[in-house]
Amino acid sequence: MAPVISQYAAVVPTPRLIAHVDMDAFFAAVEVLDNPALAGKPIVVGHDGPRGVVSTASYEARKFGCHSAQPIAVAKRLCPSLIVVPIHGERYHHFSRRLFEVLDEFSPLVEPLSVDEAFLDLTGSERLLGPPVEIGNRIRERIKSELRLTASVGIAPNKFLAKTASDFRKPHGLTIVEPGTEQQFLAGLAIGKLWGVGPRTAERMRDLGVERVGDLLKFSEAELTKRFGREGEHFARLARGEDFRAVTPDHAAKSISHETTFETNIASAEEVRAVLLRQTELVAWRLRRAKLKAGTVTVKIRYGDFETITRSRQIDTSTAASDHSSATADLWQAAGGLFDAWVRASFKPVRLIGMGASRLSTGAGQLNLFPDERDARQRRVDKAADAVVEKFGKKSIRRGGSKGGG
Ligand code: TTP
Ligand code: MG
């Protein structure tokens, strides 16, 4: 009997219950908490200089069109009464830590995506915690009472739907996608909400008459594959509400990566390189958080015509600078080296850039009896850099020209 049961289990996956939690206007909300006089006002967080960029905008400022990654000067033009608040990294770091403490109470499977965002696998918790709507409310209430900040929560049978749902009623929203209502929930959403559909792809979709996610269902998987390559199959699956990826805490992950799709093709290698560096910092931050070392670094580049290339390099983990987890410098040496070699050989304007770390190990194997000067210095640099990433969040600009991305 047993083999029959396991065969069956392999074909019919157990229904899952996944939550996605995302803090509302995170940096701005912390600023309002620390200075209640800012409540209800249009504010942005960022450095108020000629080259300053908006880290985030309060929901009041968003009504004027202010948003993350926008030059402060533009934000001010859009909203004359705008208040620009300087960045207080330590505070965001503090609240991020407390957020993850709360999330850990709800599930042993928490996958951080950035400082204010995570997936939780809640499969099987309903008996203990109640129906999804109750769990969602509990999570929001716990965050509110512990941090005095609000979060939005989406709960759904998979990651894609949970993340889309948490975004659906921001701020302080709760959206549950019940099994069986997946396609109904997705149908009316703008096509740009589909994972992997950047501005360029959205344009191509619109040329095909696809404005909403539901419109995609009119096309067969084969047709979409013909037009969008392998991505086409992925779009078709998402549009049907299918996504079988598991919630994987970083310490159990096979790889950790970040990628960015640009609004327009980027013709400046320097600009792309800066985004890659930021992605490397984020990946390194997550590796160190999970106390992991990476054996392989991969850079992914997609051109305007959708052709995608990947380049990988091995890192000798026994000689890598830091003895317990990956150092940004080691990862960057590999990722930056791959990128620079590619720029020299065959640079073309870039539509997507991504950086990933794989062959992960706990890295605690070797006892370094004689840590040399470089090790100690490297660890100090990384500690400082981690503080910065944790402070400034996933899109921060650091380390000699790193910018954007995440
Ligand atoms: P987000 O969760 O993307 O944005 P948010 O929390 O400010 O707003 P929302 O309610 O839409 O979730 O990012 C979390 C924090 O990361 C944000 O508060 C500031 C920082 N960040 C940047 O510094 N630069 C960026 O470009 C983005 C997107 C975020
Ligand atoms: Mg957020």
XYZ file of C-alpha atoms and ligand atoms in Angstrom:
436
model
C 0.000 0.000 0.000
C 2.660 2.473 0.995
C 4.172 2.975 -2.477
C 0.724 3.692 -3.896
C 0.107 6.400 -1.323
C 3.442 8.100 -1.915
C 2.926 7.962 -5.665
C -0.410 9.642 -5.226
C 1.096 12.257 -2.921
C 3.706 13.068 -5.551
C 1.041 13.763 -8.157
C -1.396 15.712 -6.000
C 0.490 18.270 -3.917
C -0.900 18.985 -0.457
C -2.797 22.254 -0.393
C -0.588 24.884 1.163
C -1.266 28.027 3.129
C 1.272 30.780 2.533
C 1.356 34.281 3.993
C 3.249 37.258 2.650
C 3.854 40.074 5.119
C 5.071 43.511 4.047
C 5.398 46.598 6.248
C 3.611 49.731 5.046
C 5.833 52.627 3.907
C 8.399 51.114 6.247
C 11.087 53.803 6.685
C 8.487 56.602 6.583
C 6.298 54.842 9.155
C 9.263 54.541 11.538
C 9.941 58.270 11.105
C 6.321 59.120 11.940
C 6.481 56.894 15.009
C 9.566 58.754 16.198
C 8.090 62.155 15.406
C 4.283 62.119 15.680
C 4.133 65.684 14.330
C 4.759 64.091 10.896
C 1.577 61.980 11.085
C -0.809 62.510 8.183
C 1.710 64.657 6.283
C 3.315 64.018 2.925
C 6.867 62.924 3.755
C 9.672 61.141 1.983
C 12.755 59.595 3.557
C 16.046 60.332 1.861
C 19.045 62.576 1.682
C 17.904 66.092 0.820
C 20.697 66.986 -1.588
C 20.873 67.649 -5.311
C 21.550 63.949 -6.006
C 19.292 62.623 -3.253
C 16.889 59.795 -4.027
C 13.610 58.884 -2.307
C 13.960 55.736 -0.179
C 10.256 55.643 0.445
C 7.250 57.970 0.490
C 4.422 58.108 3.026
C 1.025 57.193 1.629
C 0.076 60.890 1.831
C 3.047 61.755 -0.411
C 2.207 58.910 -2.802
C -1.051 60.703 -3.647
C 1.139 63.364 -5.278
C 3.041 60.768 -7.285
C 6.078 60.502 -4.999
C 7.690 57.056 -4.867
C 10.848 55.085 -4.075
C 13.903 55.568 -6.315
C 12.668 58.962 -7.515
C 15.041 61.943 -7.320
C 14.163 64.094 -4.277
C 14.064 67.136 -6.563
C 11.303 65.536 -8.645
C 9.351 64.557 -5.523
C 9.501 68.140 -4.271
C 8.237 69.435 -7.582
C 5.302 67.028 -7.490
C 4.444 67.900 -3.900
C 5.318 71.462 -2.840
C 4.406 70.798 0.827
C 6.664 67.722 0.950
C 8.735 67.152 4.085
C 12.073 65.413 3.461
C 13.202 63.410 6.471
C 16.799 62.182 6.731
C 17.556 58.451 6.935
C 17.894 56.939 10.425
C 19.274 53.521 9.607
C 19.659 52.195 13.131
C 15.934 52.637 13.743
C 14.907 50.656 10.636
C 17.386 47.956 11.577
C 15.870 47.739 15.056
C 12.295 47.418 13.766
C 13.323 44.898 11.115
C 14.772 42.632 13.799
C 11.624 42.911 15.891
C 9.448 42.188 12.849
C 11.263 38.905 12.264
C 10.936 38.015 15.956
C 7.150 38.364 15.615
C 7.044 36.396 12.359
C 9.045 33.555 13.904
C 6.203 33.093 16.426
C 3.837 32.132 13.615
C 5.879 29.624 11.656
C 9.203 27.789 11.684
C 9.348 28.435 7.915
C 9.999 32.138 7.391
C 11.734 33.267 4.203
C 13.003 36.855 4.383
C 12.865 38.784 1.126
C 14.159 42.056 2.475
C 14.218 44.072 5.678
C 10.429 44.529 5.807
C 9.061 41.584 3.878
C 8.787 37.805 4.248
C 6.930 34.658 3.276
C 5.586 32.343 5.978
C 4.478 28.791 5.373
C 1.365 28.337 7.526
C 0.349 24.953 6.131
C -1.182 22.924 8.916
C -1.453 25.831 11.357
C -5.169 26.305 10.961
C -6.011 23.899 13.759
C -3.798 25.828 16.102
C -4.288 29.369 14.857
C -7.727 29.360 13.261
C -8.899 30.134 9.729
C -6.692 32.264 7.438
C -8.552 35.491 8.147
C -7.934 35.043 11.861
C -4.267 34.204 11.333
C -3.859 37.252 9.117
C -5.472 39.487 11.682
C -3.338 38.030 14.446
C -0.157 38.691 12.493
C -1.204 42.285 11.837
C -2.240 42.810 15.453
C 0.982 41.335 16.847
C 3.058 43.598 14.610
C 0.916 46.586 15.556
C 1.173 45.939 19.290
C 4.866 44.977 19.286
C 6.207 47.550 16.822
C 3.398 50.130 16.785
C 3.661 49.954 12.977
C 1.308 48.539 10.379
C 1.868 45.736 7.896
C -0.187 44.332 5.051
C -0.763 40.617 4.792
C -1.790 38.338 1.955
C -2.714 34.698 2.549
C -3.121 32.305 -0.345
C -2.349 28.784 -1.538
C 1.020 29.851 -2.987
C 3.766 32.453 -2.881
C 2.857 34.402 -5.998
C -0.765 34.800 -4.910
C 0.202 35.643 -1.316
C 2.568 38.396 -2.444
C 0.041 39.773 -4.901
C -2.609 39.645 -2.172
C -0.523 41.548 0.403
C -0.171 44.355 -2.131
C -3.892 44.367 -2.936
C -5.200 46.450 -0.027
C -2.162 48.380 1.141
C -1.746 49.992 3.645
C -2.776 47.847 6.637
C -4.659 45.480 4.363
C -5.529 41.832 4.669
C -6.460 39.849 1.584
C -7.225 36.146 1.569
C -7.272 34.196 -1.672
C -9.308 31.063 -1.035
C -8.445 27.917 -2.998
C -10.650 27.830 -6.076
C -10.809 31.626 -6.411
C -7.255 32.093 -7.716
C -8.130 32.957 -11.313
C -11.015 35.160 -10.244
C -8.660 37.129 -7.968
C -6.035 37.550 -10.674
C -8.297 38.210 -13.662
C -8.792 41.952 -13.125
C -5.215 42.804 -12.142
C -3.065 44.880 -14.500
C -0.704 42.625 -16.471
C 2.320 44.400 -14.947
C 1.476 42.768 -11.597
C 2.512 39.356 -12.949
C 5.960 38.284 -11.725
C 8.555 38.729 -14.420
C 6.459 41.169 -16.446
C 8.539 44.326 -16.492
C 7.514 47.514 -18.290
C 8.833 46.298 -21.658
C 7.056 42.964 -21.471
C 3.879 44.716 -20.322
C 4.079 46.812 -23.482
C 4.460 43.724 -25.663
C 1.550 42.144 -23.817
C -0.614 45.174 -24.496
C 0.265 44.914 -28.194
C -1.328 41.476 -28.046
C -4.425 42.936 -26.396
C -3.416 41.704 -22.942
C -4.195 44.463 -20.424
C -5.272 42.311 -17.473
C -3.928 39.046 -16.147
C -7.197 37.376 -17.152
C -6.603 38.288 -20.816
C -3.595 35.972 -20.821
C -5.866 32.948 -20.409
C -7.043 33.387 -24.007
C -3.616 32.283 -25.209
C -2.362 28.726 -25.140
C 0.873 27.963 -23.342
C 2.409 27.098 -26.725
C 1.491 30.502 -28.166
C 2.943 32.318 -25.180
C 6.117 30.247 -25.352
C 6.451 31.117 -29.026
C 6.227 34.821 -28.230
C 8.053 35.048 -24.903
C 10.338 32.031 -24.898
C 10.562 30.037 -21.704
C 9.081 32.968 -19.792
C 5.861 32.418 -21.736
C 5.221 29.129 -20.003
C 5.891 30.776 -16.667
C 3.448 33.611 -17.437
C 0.764 31.105 -18.438
C 1.183 29.241 -15.152
C 1.075 32.366 -13.018
C -2.015 33.625 -14.854
C -3.731 30.359 -13.904
C -2.670 31.020 -10.318
C -0.113 28.185 -10.245
C 3.147 28.472 -8.357
C 4.668 25.441 -6.669
C 7.744 27.020 -5.100
C 8.256 26.238 -1.446
C 8.853 28.734 1.334
C 12.526 28.199 2.074
C 14.265 29.872 4.979
C 17.662 31.110 3.789
C 19.525 28.592 5.937
C 17.793 25.776 4.023
C 18.034 27.365 0.570
C 20.060 25.898 -2.302
C 20.638 29.359 -3.671
C 19.944 32.993 -2.834
C 19.574 35.581 -5.554
C 18.310 39.016 -6.459
C 17.420 40.353 -9.875
C 16.173 43.627 -11.309
C 14.223 44.339 -14.473
C 14.798 47.841 -15.771
C 12.099 50.169 -17.030
C 14.149 50.795 -20.154
C 17.189 48.976 -21.535
C 20.276 50.304 -19.790
C 23.089 51.233 -22.146
C 25.529 52.325 -19.432
C 27.673 49.472 -18.166
C 28.497 51.552 -15.076
C 24.845 51.867 -14.166
C 24.250 48.145 -14.527
C 27.405 47.393 -12.567
C 26.144 49.582 -9.699
C 22.897 47.620 -9.525
C 24.825 44.344 -9.592
C 26.950 45.530 -6.681
C 23.855 46.313 -4.633
C 22.401 42.911 -5.421
C 25.689 41.359 -4.315
C 25.481 43.248 -1.016
C 21.915 42.024 -0.459
C 22.811 38.423 -1.255
C 25.833 38.662 1.043
C 23.636 40.144 3.776
C 21.196 37.239 3.545
C 24.040 34.694 3.480
C 25.578 36.146 6.599
C 22.190 36.352 8.331
C 21.835 32.624 7.673
C 25.543 31.977 8.456
C 26.169 30.505 5.019
C 29.040 30.427 2.564
C 28.580 30.338 -1.187
C 30.700 28.119 -3.427
C 29.375 29.487 -6.723
C 28.452 32.956 -7.863
C 26.285 33.457 -10.934
C 25.528 36.602 -12.876
C 22.459 36.650 -15.114
C 22.073 39.150 -17.933
C 19.096 39.581 -20.212
C 19.246 41.759 -23.306
C 16.495 43.873 -24.817
C 15.719 41.067 -27.266
C 15.112 38.608 -24.360
C 18.273 36.623 -24.998
C 19.551 35.628 -21.570
C 23.058 34.612 -20.610
C 24.482 33.395 -17.320
C 28.102 33.342 -16.202
C 29.311 31.493 -13.119
C 32.481 31.401 -11.101
C 33.550 29.152 -8.252
C 34.750 30.592 -4.983
C 37.287 28.644 -3.007
C 35.492 28.643 0.325
C 38.526 27.343 2.173
C 40.519 30.462 1.397
C 37.647 32.945 1.322
C 38.153 35.931 3.547
C 35.548 35.286 6.198
C 35.630 31.933 7.991
C 31.943 31.451 8.868
C 29.973 33.065 6.084
C 30.419 34.764 2.750
C 32.086 38.137 2.648
C 30.763 40.732 0.242
C 34.280 41.225 -1.114
C 34.591 37.551 -2.115
C 31.209 37.540 -3.809
C 31.897 40.832 -5.517
C 35.295 39.729 -6.731
C 33.526 36.909 -8.549
C 30.378 38.749 -9.684
C 32.159 41.969 -10.624
C 34.876 39.974 -12.400
C 32.318 38.057 -14.464
C 30.503 41.253 -15.290
C 33.634 43.154 -16.302
C 34.802 40.288 -18.525
C 31.417 40.277 -20.223
C 31.477 44.070 -20.692
C 34.887 43.847 -22.340
C 33.870 40.987 -24.610
C 30.310 41.736 -25.650
C 28.435 44.521 -23.913
C 24.894 45.144 -25.126
C 22.142 47.230 -23.489
C 20.671 45.318 -20.573
C 17.061 44.682 -19.678
C 17.605 42.554 -16.598
C 20.529 41.939 -14.304
C 20.658 39.343 -11.556
C 23.146 37.960 -9.071
C 22.925 34.629 -7.283
C 24.912 32.543 -4.814
C 24.719 28.749 -4.792
C 26.566 25.648 -3.516
C 25.771 26.953 -0.070
C 27.367 25.463 3.001
C 27.407 26.289 6.680
C 31.042 27.262 6.340
C 31.860 26.629 9.992
C 33.963 23.605 9.079
C 37.392 25.124 9.197
C 38.894 26.506 12.307
C 41.035 29.415 11.383
C 43.812 29.466 13.990
C 45.739 32.285 12.431
C 43.260 34.763 11.028
C 45.398 37.152 9.073
C 45.062 40.892 8.917
C 42.935 40.703 5.771
C 40.330 38.495 7.493
C 39.916 40.786 10.423
C 39.713 43.865 8.262
C 37.275 42.178 5.914
C 34.979 41.224 8.732
C 34.946 44.792 9.993
C 34.093 46.098 6.513
C 31.272 43.580 6.131
C 29.869 44.261 9.554
C 29.691 47.909 8.645
C 28.191 47.110 5.245
C 25.574 44.822 6.791
C 24.575 47.541 9.167
C 24.114 49.779 6.149
C 22.027 47.273 4.169
C 19.908 46.508 7.211
C 19.590 50.209 7.865
C 18.769 51.434 4.423
C 16.768 48.524 3.158
C 16.781 46.586 -0.021
C 17.120 49.464 -2.471
C 19.733 51.474 -0.619
C 22.734 53.003 -2.322
C 26.067 51.977 -0.849
C 29.662 50.971 -1.369
C 31.158 53.193 -4.025
C 28.342 53.694 -6.489
C 26.116 50.710 -5.812
C 22.541 51.616 -6.537
C 18.980 50.602 -7.385
C 17.944 47.001 -7.698
C 16.576 44.487 -5.241
P 9.069 48.460 0.215
O 8.399 47.390 1.024
O 9.200 48.239 -1.247
O 8.278 49.838 0.378
P 7.594 50.454 1.657
O 7.584 49.523 2.813
O 8.210 51.777 1.931
O 6.105 50.732 1.143
P 4.944 49.677 0.854
O 3.840 50.037 1.800
O 4.574 49.893 -0.572
O 5.493 48.308 1.120
O 10.503 48.757 0.792
C 10.805 48.706 2.183
C 11.805 49.771 2.551
O 12.983 49.627 1.775
C 11.308 51.180 2.268
O 10.541 51.718 3.337
C 12.584 51.931 2.062
C 13.524 50.910 1.460
N 13.591 51.132 0.012
C 14.608 51.959 -0.465
O 15.439 52.471 0.284
N 14.651 52.199 -1.826
C 13.745 51.660 -2.707
O 13.821 51.898 -3.922
C 12.691 50.814 -2.177
C 11.659 50.210 -3.093
C 12.673 50.578 -0.829
Mg 6.963 47.510 2.579
